[in-house]
Short mmCIF file of C-alpha atoms and ligand atoms in Angstrom, two decimals:
data_model
loop_
_atom_site.label_atom_id
_atom_site.label_comp_id
_atom_site.label_asym_id
_atom_site.label_seq_id
_atom_site.Cartn_x
_atom_site.Cartn_y
_atom_site.Cartn_z
CA UNK J 21 -6.60 15.16 14.30
CA UNK J 22 -9.04 13.52 11.94
CA UNK J 23 -10.85 10.23 12.53
CA UNK J 24 -12.25 7.91 9.91
CA UNK J 25 -14.22 4.89 11.07
CA UNK J 26 -14.22 1.89 8.80
CA UNK J 27 -17.28 -0.25 9.56
CA UNK J 28 -17.27 -3.80 8.32
CA UNK J 29 -19.56 -6.76 8.84
CA UNK J 30 -17.39 -8.37 11.49
CA UNK J 31 -15.04 -5.60 12.58
CA UNK J 32 -14.58 -1.90 13.07
CA UNK J 33 -11.37 -0.07 12.36
CA UNK J 34 -10.69 3.40 13.73
CA UNK J 35 -8.21 5.38 11.63
CA UNK J 36 -6.71 8.48 13.20
CA UNK J 37 -4.75 10.84 10.94
CA UNK J 38 -2.89 13.92 12.13
CA UNK J 39 0.46 15.56 12.75
CA UNK J 40 1.64 14.57 16.26
CA UNK J 41 -0.69 11.61 16.84
CA UNK J 42 2.32 9.29 17.14
CA UNK J 43 3.14 10.95 20.46
CA UNK J 44 -0.42 10.22 21.62
CA UNK J 45 -0.33 6.51 20.83
CA UNK J 46 -0.53 5.47 24.50
CA UNK J 47 -3.59 7.65 25.09
CA UNK J 48 -5.26 6.40 21.91
CA UNK J 49 -4.76 2.77 22.96
CA UNK J 50 -6.38 3.49 26.31
CA UNK J 51 -9.29 5.31 24.62
CA UNK J 52 -9.89 2.20 22.53
CA UNK J 53 -9.90 0.15 25.71
CA UNK J 54 -6.94 -1.93 24.59
CA UNK J 55 -4.98 -3.90 27.13
CA UNK J 56 -1.39 -5.01 27.39
CA UNK J 57 0.84 -6.76 27.17
CA UNK J 58 1.60 -4.91 23.97
CA UNK J 59 4.16 -6.15 21.51
CA UNK J 60 5.60 -3.46 19.24
CA UNK J 61 6.98 -4.99 16.04
CA UNK J 62 9.41 -2.90 14.03
CA UNK J 63 12.69 -2.95 12.10
CA UNK J 64 16.03 -1.60 13.42
CA UNK J 65 16.27 1.23 10.87
CA UNK J 66 12.73 2.39 11.49
CA UNK J 67 12.90 2.13 15.26
CA UNK J 68 15.90 4.48 15.17
CA UNK J 69 14.33 6.91 12.68
CA UNK J 70 11.09 7.40 14.59
CA UNK J 71 12.57 7.45 18.11
CA UNK J 72 10.70 4.38 19.22
CA UNK J 73 12.01 4.32 22.81
CA UNK J 74 10.01 7.53 23.33
CA UNK J 75 6.84 5.44 23.07
CA UNK J 76 7.52 3.34 26.17
CA UNK J 77 4.52 1.18 25.34
CA UNK J 78 5.45 -2.43 25.74
CA UNK J 79 7.77 -5.15 24.63
CA UNK J 80 9.63 -4.75 21.37
CA UNK J 81 10.38 -7.32 18.69
CA UNK J 82 12.65 -6.23 15.87
CA UNK J 83 12.50 -8.14 12.60
CA UNK J 84 15.24 -7.80 9.93
CA UNK J 85 15.34 -4.66 7.76
CA UNK J 86 13.84 -4.87 4.30
CA UNK J 87 11.45 -7.08 2.37
CA UNK J 88 13.41 -10.20 3.38
CA UNK J 89 11.65 -9.98 6.76
CA UNK J 90 8.36 -11.00 5.15
CA UNK J 91 8.67 -14.76 5.67
CA UNK J 92 6.92 -17.49 7.64
CA UNK J 93 10.13 -17.84 9.61
CA UNK J 94 9.77 -14.29 10.92
CA UNK J 95 6.15 -14.99 11.79
CA UNK J 96 7.17 -18.08 13.72
CA UNK J 97 9.72 -16.08 15.70
CA UNK J 98 7.12 -13.46 16.53
CA UNK J 99 4.69 -16.14 17.69
CA UNK J 100 7.42 -17.69 19.88
CA UNK J 101 8.00 -14.32 21.43
CA UNK J 102 4.30 -13.71 22.07
CA UNK J 103 4.00 -17.05 23.84
CA UNK J 104 7.13 -16.38 25.90
CA UNK J 105 5.66 -13.05 26.98
CA UNK J 106 2.46 -14.77 28.06
CA UNK J 107 0.32 -12.78 25.65
CA UNK J 108 -3.38 -13.66 25.71
CA UNK J 109 -6.45 -13.12 23.50
CA UNK J 110 -6.70 -9.65 25.04
CA UNK J 111 -3.17 -8.64 24.04
CA UNK J 112 -2.32 -6.33 21.19
CA UNK J 113 0.27 -6.37 18.42
CA UNK J 114 1.45 -2.95 17.26
CA UNK J 115 3.05 -2.76 13.81
CA UNK J 116 5.40 0.22 13.68
CA UNK J 117 6.83 0.49 10.19
CA UNK J 118 6.17 0.41 6.48
CA UNK J 119 4.25 -2.16 4.50
CA UNK J 120 6.72 -4.91 5.33
CA UNK J 121 6.28 -4.60 9.09
CA UNK J 122 2.54 -4.02 8.71
CA UNK J 123 2.09 -7.18 6.64
CA UNK J 124 4.21 -9.51 8.74
CA UNK J 125 3.08 -8.23 12.16
CA UNK J 126 -0.54 -8.10 10.98
CA UNK J 127 -0.30 -11.71 9.83
CA UNK J 128 1.27 -12.85 13.11
CA UNK J 129 -1.50 -11.02 15.00
CA UNK J 130 -4.15 -12.63 12.84
CA UNK J 131 -3.07 -16.18 13.64
CA UNK J 132 -1.86 -15.86 17.24
CA UNK J 133 -4.51 -17.58 19.39
CA UNK J 134 -6.73 -17.42 16.27
CA UNK J 135 -6.39 -13.64 16.16
CA UNK J 136 -5.63 -10.79 18.54
CA UNK J 137 -6.04 -7.02 18.16
CA UNK J 138 -3.65 -5.36 15.76
CA UNK J 139 -2.72 -1.68 15.69
CA UNK J 140 -1.01 -0.22 12.65
CA UNK J 141 1.35 2.72 13.01
CA UNK J 142 2.50 3.29 9.41
CA UNK J 143 5.85 5.04 8.90
CA UNK J 144 6.10 5.14 5.09
CA UNK J 145 3.85 7.11 2.75
CA UNK J 146 2.89 3.87 1.00
CA UNK J 147 1.83 2.31 4.29
CA UNK J 148 -0.05 5.46 5.35
CA UNK J 149 -2.10 5.78 2.17
CA UNK J 150 -2.47 2.11 1.38
CA UNK J 151 -1.21 -0.94 3.24
CA UNK J 152 -2.20 0.05 6.81
CA UNK J 153 -5.87 0.24 5.82
CA UNK J 154 -7.96 -2.67 4.60
CA UNK J 155 -6.79 -5.63 6.62
CA UNK J 156 -4.68 -7.48 4.05
CA UNK J 157 -1.76 -9.17 5.79
CA UNK J 158 0.78 -11.71 4.66
CA UNK J 159 4.23 -12.96 3.86
CA UNK J 160 6.15 -14.07 0.79
CA UNK J 161 6.86 -17.62 -0.28
CA UNK J 162 9.82 -18.64 -2.38
CA UNK J 163 7.34 -19.24 -5.22
CA UNK J 164 6.14 -15.65 -5.11
CA UNK J 165 5.21 -12.51 -3.25
CA UNK J 166 2.32 -12.29 -0.77
CA UNK J 167 1.22 -15.87 -1.43
CA UNK J 168 0.42 -16.60 2.22
CA UNK J 169 -1.78 -14.35 4.27
CA UNK J 170 -5.12 -13.42 5.71
CA UNK J 171 -7.70 -10.67 6.01
CA UNK J 172 -7.56 -9.27 9.53
CA UNK J 173 -8.69 -5.71 10.15
CA UNK J 174 -6.54 -3.57 12.44
CA UNK J 175 -8.59 -2.23 15.32
CA UNK J 176 -6.75 1.06 15.29
CA UNK J 177 -4.57 2.82 12.71
CA UNK J 178 -2.51 5.73 13.98
CA UNK J 179 -1.23 7.73 11.02
CA UNK J 180 1.16 10.59 11.70
CA UNK J 181 2.44 12.27 8.50
CA UNK J 182 5.19 13.82 10.65
CA UNK J 183 6.85 10.38 10.75
CA UNK J 184 7.60 10.71 7.05
CA UNK J 185 10.23 13.44 7.60
CA UNK J 186 13.04 10.87 7.77
CA UNK J 187 11.84 8.66 4.92
CA UNK J 188 14.44 8.24 2.11
CA UNK J 189 13.53 10.29 -0.95
CA UNK J 190 12.99 7.29 -3.18
CA UNK J 191 10.53 5.71 -0.74
CA UNK J 192 8.69 9.00 -0.36
CA UNK J 193 8.32 9.34 -4.13
CA UNK J 194 7.27 5.72 -4.40
CA UNK J 195 4.39 6.50 -2.03
CA UNK J 196 3.44 9.55 -4.08
CA UNK J 197 2.74 7.41 -7.14
CA UNK J 198 0.35 5.31 -5.08
CA UNK J 199 -1.24 8.54 -3.76
CA UNK J 200 -1.73 9.82 -7.28
CA UNK J 201 -3.56 6.57 -8.04
CA UNK J 202 -6.39 7.62 -5.70
CA UNK J 203 -6.67 10.90 -7.57
CA UNK J 204 -7.09 9.15 -10.90
CA UNK J 205 -9.59 6.57 -9.68
CA UNK J 206 -11.75 8.73 -7.43
CA UNK J 207 -10.64 12.25 -6.53
CA UNK J 208 -10.01 15.09 -8.98
CA UNK J 209 -9.12 17.47 -6.14
CA UNK J 210 -6.38 15.14 -4.89
CA UNK J 211 -5.12 14.80 -8.46
CA UNK J 212 -5.13 18.58 -8.89
CA UNK J 213 -3.06 19.10 -5.72
CA UNK J 214 -0.39 16.67 -6.91
CA UNK J 215 -0.47 18.16 -10.39
CA UNK J 216 -0.25 21.81 -9.43
CA UNK J 217 1.80 21.80 -6.23
CA UNK J 218 4.55 19.38 -7.16
CA UNK J 219 7.25 21.52 -5.54
CA UNK J 220 5.53 21.83 -2.17
CA UNK J 221 4.78 18.12 -2.31
CA UNK J 222 8.44 17.32 -3.04
CA UNK J 223 9.46 19.62 -0.16
CA UNK J 224 7.17 17.56 2.11
CA UNK J 225 5.06 20.50 3.24
CA UNK J 226 3.45 19.00 6.38
CA UNK J 227 -0.06 20.42 5.93
CA UNK J 228 -0.09 19.32 2.33
CA UNK J 229 1.09 15.78 3.09
CA UNK J 230 -1.59 15.53 5.74
CA UNK J 231 -4.27 16.49 3.26
CA UNK J 232 -2.95 13.98 0.69
CA UNK J 233 -2.90 11.20 3.27
CA UNK J 234 -6.34 12.08 4.62
CA UNK J 235 -7.94 12.08 1.17
CA UNK J 236 -6.25 8.81 0.17
CA UNK J 237 -7.23 7.02 3.38
CA UNK J 238 -10.82 8.23 3.02
CA UNK J 239 -11.03 6.67 -0.45
CA UNK J 240 -9.39 3.41 0.56
CA UNK J 241 -11.68 3.14 3.59
CA UNK J 242 -14.80 3.79 1.52
CA UNK J 243 -13.84 1.21 -1.10
CA UNK J 244 -12.91 -1.41 1.50
CA UNK J 245 -16.14 -0.80 3.47
CA UNK J 246 -18.13 -1.52 0.33
CA UNK J 247 -16.07 -4.56 -0.61
CA UNK J 248 -14.01 -6.08 2.18
CA UNK J 249 -12.79 -9.22 0.45
CA UNK J 250 -11.75 -7.96 -2.94
CA UNK J 251 -14.75 -8.59 -5.11
CA UNK J 252 -15.16 -6.22 -7.99
CA UNK J 253 -15.16 -2.76 -6.46
CA UNK J 254 -11.98 -3.19 -4.45
CA UNK J 255 -10.19 -4.03 -7.64
CA UNK J 256 -10.33 -0.40 -8.76
CA UNK J 257 -7.49 0.04 -6.24
CA UNK J 258 -5.42 -2.03 -8.65
CA UNK J 259 -5.23 0.79 -11.18
CA UNK J 260 -1.68 0.69 -12.55
CA UNK J 261 -1.03 -2.66 -10.89
CA UNK J 262 -1.60 -5.09 -13.79
CA UNK J 263 1.51 -3.84 -15.56
CA UNK J 264 3.08 -2.69 -12.26
CA UNK J 265 3.13 -6.16 -10.71
CA UNK J 266 4.54 -7.64 -13.90
CA UNK J 267 7.41 -5.13 -13.83
CA UNK J 268 8.09 -5.89 -10.16
CA UNK J 269 8.12 -9.62 -10.79
CA UNK J 270 10.30 -9.37 -13.88
CA UNK J 271 12.79 -6.83 -12.50
CA UNK J 272 12.96 -8.26 -9.00
CA UNK J 273 11.76 -6.43 -5.91
CA UNK J 274 15.14 -4.97 -5.13
CA UNK J 275 15.58 -3.18 -8.43
CA UNK J 276 12.33 -1.28 -8.42
CA UNK J 277 10.04 0.14 -5.74
CA UNK J 278 6.42 -0.94 -5.77
CA UNK J 279 5.24 2.64 -6.33
CA UNK J 280 7.63 3.13 -9.23
CA UNK J 281 6.34 0.00 -10.93
CA UNK J 282 2.80 1.31 -10.39
CA UNK J 283 3.90 4.65 -11.91
CA UNK J 284 4.83 2.84 -15.13
CA UNK J 285 1.63 0.82 -14.87
CA UNK J 286 -0.56 3.92 -14.58
CA UNK J 287 1.02 5.46 -17.68
CA UNK J 288 0.46 2.14 -19.46
CA UNK J 289 -3.18 1.95 -18.36
CA UNK J 290 -3.82 5.54 -19.44
CA UNK J 291 -2.36 4.78 -22.88
CA UNK J 292 -4.41 1.60 -23.19
CA UNK J 293 -7.55 3.55 -22.22
CA UNK J 294 -6.77 6.11 -24.83
CA UNK J 295 -6.02 3.41 -27.43
CA UNK J 296 -9.46 1.93 -26.76
CA UNK J 297 -11.14 5.30 -27.12
CA UNK J 298 -12.15 5.48 -23.43
CA UNK J 299 -9.99 8.42 -22.39
CA UNK J 300 -9.41 11.63 -24.30
CA UNK J 301 -5.94 12.78 -25.10
CA UNK J 302 -5.88 15.88 -22.91
CA UNK J 303 -6.69 13.85 -19.78
CA UNK J 304 -4.19 11.18 -20.75
CA UNK J 305 -1.40 13.71 -21.03
CA UNK J 306 -2.38 15.30 -17.69
CA UNK J 307 -2.06 11.88 -16.05
CA UNK J 308 1.32 11.29 -17.67
CA UNK J 309 2.57 14.76 -16.73
CA UNK J 310 1.49 14.35 -13.10
CA UNK J 311 3.36 11.04 -12.89
CA UNK J 312 6.39 12.66 -14.53
CA UNK J 313 6.34 15.55 -12.04
CA UNK J 314 6.87 13.14 -9.12
CA UNK J 315 10.23 12.06 -10.51
CA UNK J 316 11.99 9.99 -13.07
CA UNK J 317 10.90 6.37 -13.24
CA UNK J 318 13.64 3.73 -13.48
CA UNK J 319 14.15 2.44 -17.02
CA UNK J 320 12.66 -0.94 -17.92
CA UNK J 321 14.66 -1.47 -21.11
CA UNK J 322 16.13 -4.68 -19.65
CA UNK J 323 12.70 -6.28 -19.87
CA UNK J 324 11.05 -7.70 -22.94
CA UNK J 325 7.38 -7.06 -23.57
CA UNK J 326 6.92 -10.84 -23.94
CA UNK J 327 8.37 -11.50 -20.47
CA UNK J 328 6.04 -8.86 -19.04
CA UNK J 329 3.01 -10.36 -20.77
CA UNK J 330 4.00 -13.74 -19.41
CA UNK J 331 4.27 -12.33 -15.87
CA UNK J 332 0.82 -10.74 -16.25
CA UNK J 333 -0.71 -14.05 -17.24
CA UNK J 334 0.68 -15.61 -14.06
CA UNK J 335 -0.53 -12.89 -11.71
CA UNK J 336 -2.69 -14.34 -8.95
CA UNK J 337 -5.36 -11.76 -9.75
CA UNK J 338 -5.88 -13.09 -13.27
CA UNK J 339 -9.27 -14.74 -13.69
CA UNK J 340 -10.09 -17.20 -16.38
CA UNK J 341 -6.84 -16.50 -18.22
CA UNK J 342 -7.91 -12.97 -19.23
CA UNK J 343 -5.90 -9.89 -18.44
CA UNK J 344 -7.89 -7.42 -16.38
CA UNK J 345 -7.20 -3.73 -16.57
CA UNK J 346 -8.53 -0.83 -14.55
CA UNK J 347 -8.78 1.94 -17.12
CA UNK J 348 -9.44 5.65 -16.59
CA UNK J 349 -12.40 7.17 -18.45
CA UNK J 350 -11.44 10.57 -17.11
CA UNK J 351 -9.49 11.80 -14.09
CA UNK J 352 -11.58 10.66 -11.12
CA UNK J 353 -13.38 7.74 -12.76
CA UNK J 354 -12.24 4.30 -13.89
CA UNK J 355 -13.77 1.23 -15.44
CA UNK J 356 -12.72 -2.44 -15.43
CA UNK J 357 -12.05 -4.20 -18.71
CA UNK J 358 -11.08 -7.76 -19.61
CA UNK J 359 -11.17 -7.23 -23.37
CA UNK J 360 -7.97 -5.31 -24.02
CA UNK J 361 -6.32 -6.69 -27.17
CA UNK J 362 -2.92 -8.24 -26.46
CA UNK J 363 -1.54 -6.30 -29.44
CA UNK J 364 -2.39 -3.04 -27.73
CA UNK J 365 -0.83 -4.14 -24.43
CA UNK J 366 2.34 -5.20 -26.25
CA UNK J 367 2.71 -1.91 -28.07
CA UNK J 368 2.06 0.05 -24.87
CA UNK J 369 4.73 -1.99 -23.05
CA UNK J 370 7.18 -1.14 -25.81
CA UNK J 371 6.20 2.51 -25.50
CA UNK J 372 7.07 2.35 -21.80
CA UNK J 373 10.57 1.28 -22.79
CA UNK J 374 10.39 -2.53 -22.71
CA UNK J 375 12.22 -4.31 -25.49
N1 LIG C 429 -1.33 -5.13 2.90
C1 LIG C 429 -1.53 -4.33 1.89
O1 LIG C 429 -2.67 -3.95 1.59
C2 LIG C 429 -0.36 -3.86 1.08
C3 LIG C 429 -0.54 -2.89 0.09
C4 LIG C 429 0.56 -2.43 -0.62
C5 LIG C 429 1.83 -2.93 -0.34
N2 LIG C 429 1.98 -3.89 0.64
C6 LIG C 429 3.33 -4.40 0.98
O2 LIG C 429 4.08 -3.34 1.52
C7 LIG C 429 5.47 -3.60 1.32
C8 LIG C 429 6.15 -2.32 0.89
O3 LIG C 429 5.96 -1.35 1.88
P1 LIG C 429 6.85 -0.02 1.96
O4 LIG C 429 6.94 0.60 0.63
O5 LIG C 429 6.29 0.76 3.08
O6 LIG C 429 8.31 -0.59 2.23
P2 LIG C 429 9.11 -0.93 3.56
O7 LIG C 429 8.22 -1.32 4.64
O8 LIG C 429 10.18 -1.87 3.16
O9 LIG C 429 9.81 0.46 3.91
C9 LIG C 429 10.63 1.07 2.94
C10 LIG C 429 11.97 1.53 3.52
O10 LIG C 429 11.77 2.69 4.33
C11 LIG C 429 12.41 2.54 5.60
N3 LIG C 429 11.59 3.33 6.51
C12 LIG C 429 10.29 3.12 6.83
N4 LIG C 429 9.81 4.10 7.57
C13 LIG C 429 10.80 5.00 7.73
C14 LIG C 429 10.89 6.27 8.38
N5 LIG C 429 9.82 6.84 8.97
N6 LIG C 429 12.06 6.90 8.34
C15 LIG C 429 13.13 6.36 7.70
N7 LIG C 429 13.10 5.18 7.05
C16 LIG C 429 11.94 4.51 7.06
C17 LIG C 429 12.45 1.07 5.81
O11 LIG C 429 13.51 0.73 6.66
C18 LIG C 429 12.66 0.53 4.41
O12 LIG C 429 14.02 0.54 4.07
C19 LIG C 429 5.55 -4.72 0.31
O13 LIG C 429 5.96 -5.90 0.97
C20 LIG C 429 4.12 -4.87 -0.20
O14 LIG C 429 3.81 -6.20 -0.54
C21 LIG C 429 0.92 -4.35 1.34
ZN1 LIG C 430 0.02 -0.73 -4.69
#
């Protein structure tokens, strides 16, 4: 078991990573001095996959399966339930699931009685390496994804890579793209593991997954500690996301997984970096090969490069109308640029397969 403590100005988050820690959740809550009543929020499919009844921790609220659970309506239902249960400022909300459950339960916890303790128990690779750490919570609005939300740090994150055994293959691979992102932005060793041990990674070797998760969480925690509210530094975590978000928006969230869109986006960013003379060709092809070794990305030939450019211009992260890109200078180091010529972006999008 490995503990990372994320210290922030107004909060402290303890992140515990290790095979088997899920079974120790009750003990970990007591160690943190957390009181009931507890409300465990999950989704039917996940609750079955991870044998939730075994936890015997508190009340359970199941929200619908899938991204469609991420609405204000779900939040309202959770708040109703918390009031019915007589939960107080001292109560705790436990999010048991992937990014969807983490975001919606985290948001409900952040507004209930102006904020109660939240515990994240991530069950997807994406949630383990990314969404469970950092305190971003929220729901979708019909005008767009993640438009309503808050920053609310979880007090405890209990990350058990063993929970990933039942994850569908496509979701597992989707998380691997996001894991590779940390390698490119900050960690050559992590990159090297994914590059050279693709078979063991695909076979979900438990010790290997644990190391990947531990390294990713350490990077995310360090970046968030230095920049809690997404100033400049935290934006390096958006490597691959400028193009990735545009692909998600244009294709629709059902057709493509977040990680897959980021996979395309990382290839695009590497090619842009190389087109601008920031990244040499050998490193660019290593990045592309490592992404390719995770699996085949879904085709984006249905999309036009113009539609993607348009989606990028509407991204909520755009500042002053300029497209921002996180670009690798070598594996393990990135830089932020707002001066990428639109011509170059367009030709890279076409190279990725857009029309
Ligand atoms: N807050 C953040 O910082 C942050 C960061 C990145 C993404 N997100 C959000 O995360 C969401 C995506 O998260 P996700 O990729 O984890 O998707 P998800 O939560 O929808 O889970 C993916 C699928 O895996 C299933 N599943 C989950 N755990 C399982 C398990 N252990 N065994 C079997 N099946 C399991 C789920 O039922 C679901 O069908 C998006 O809504 C995105 O906006 C948030
Ligand atoms: Zn992401």
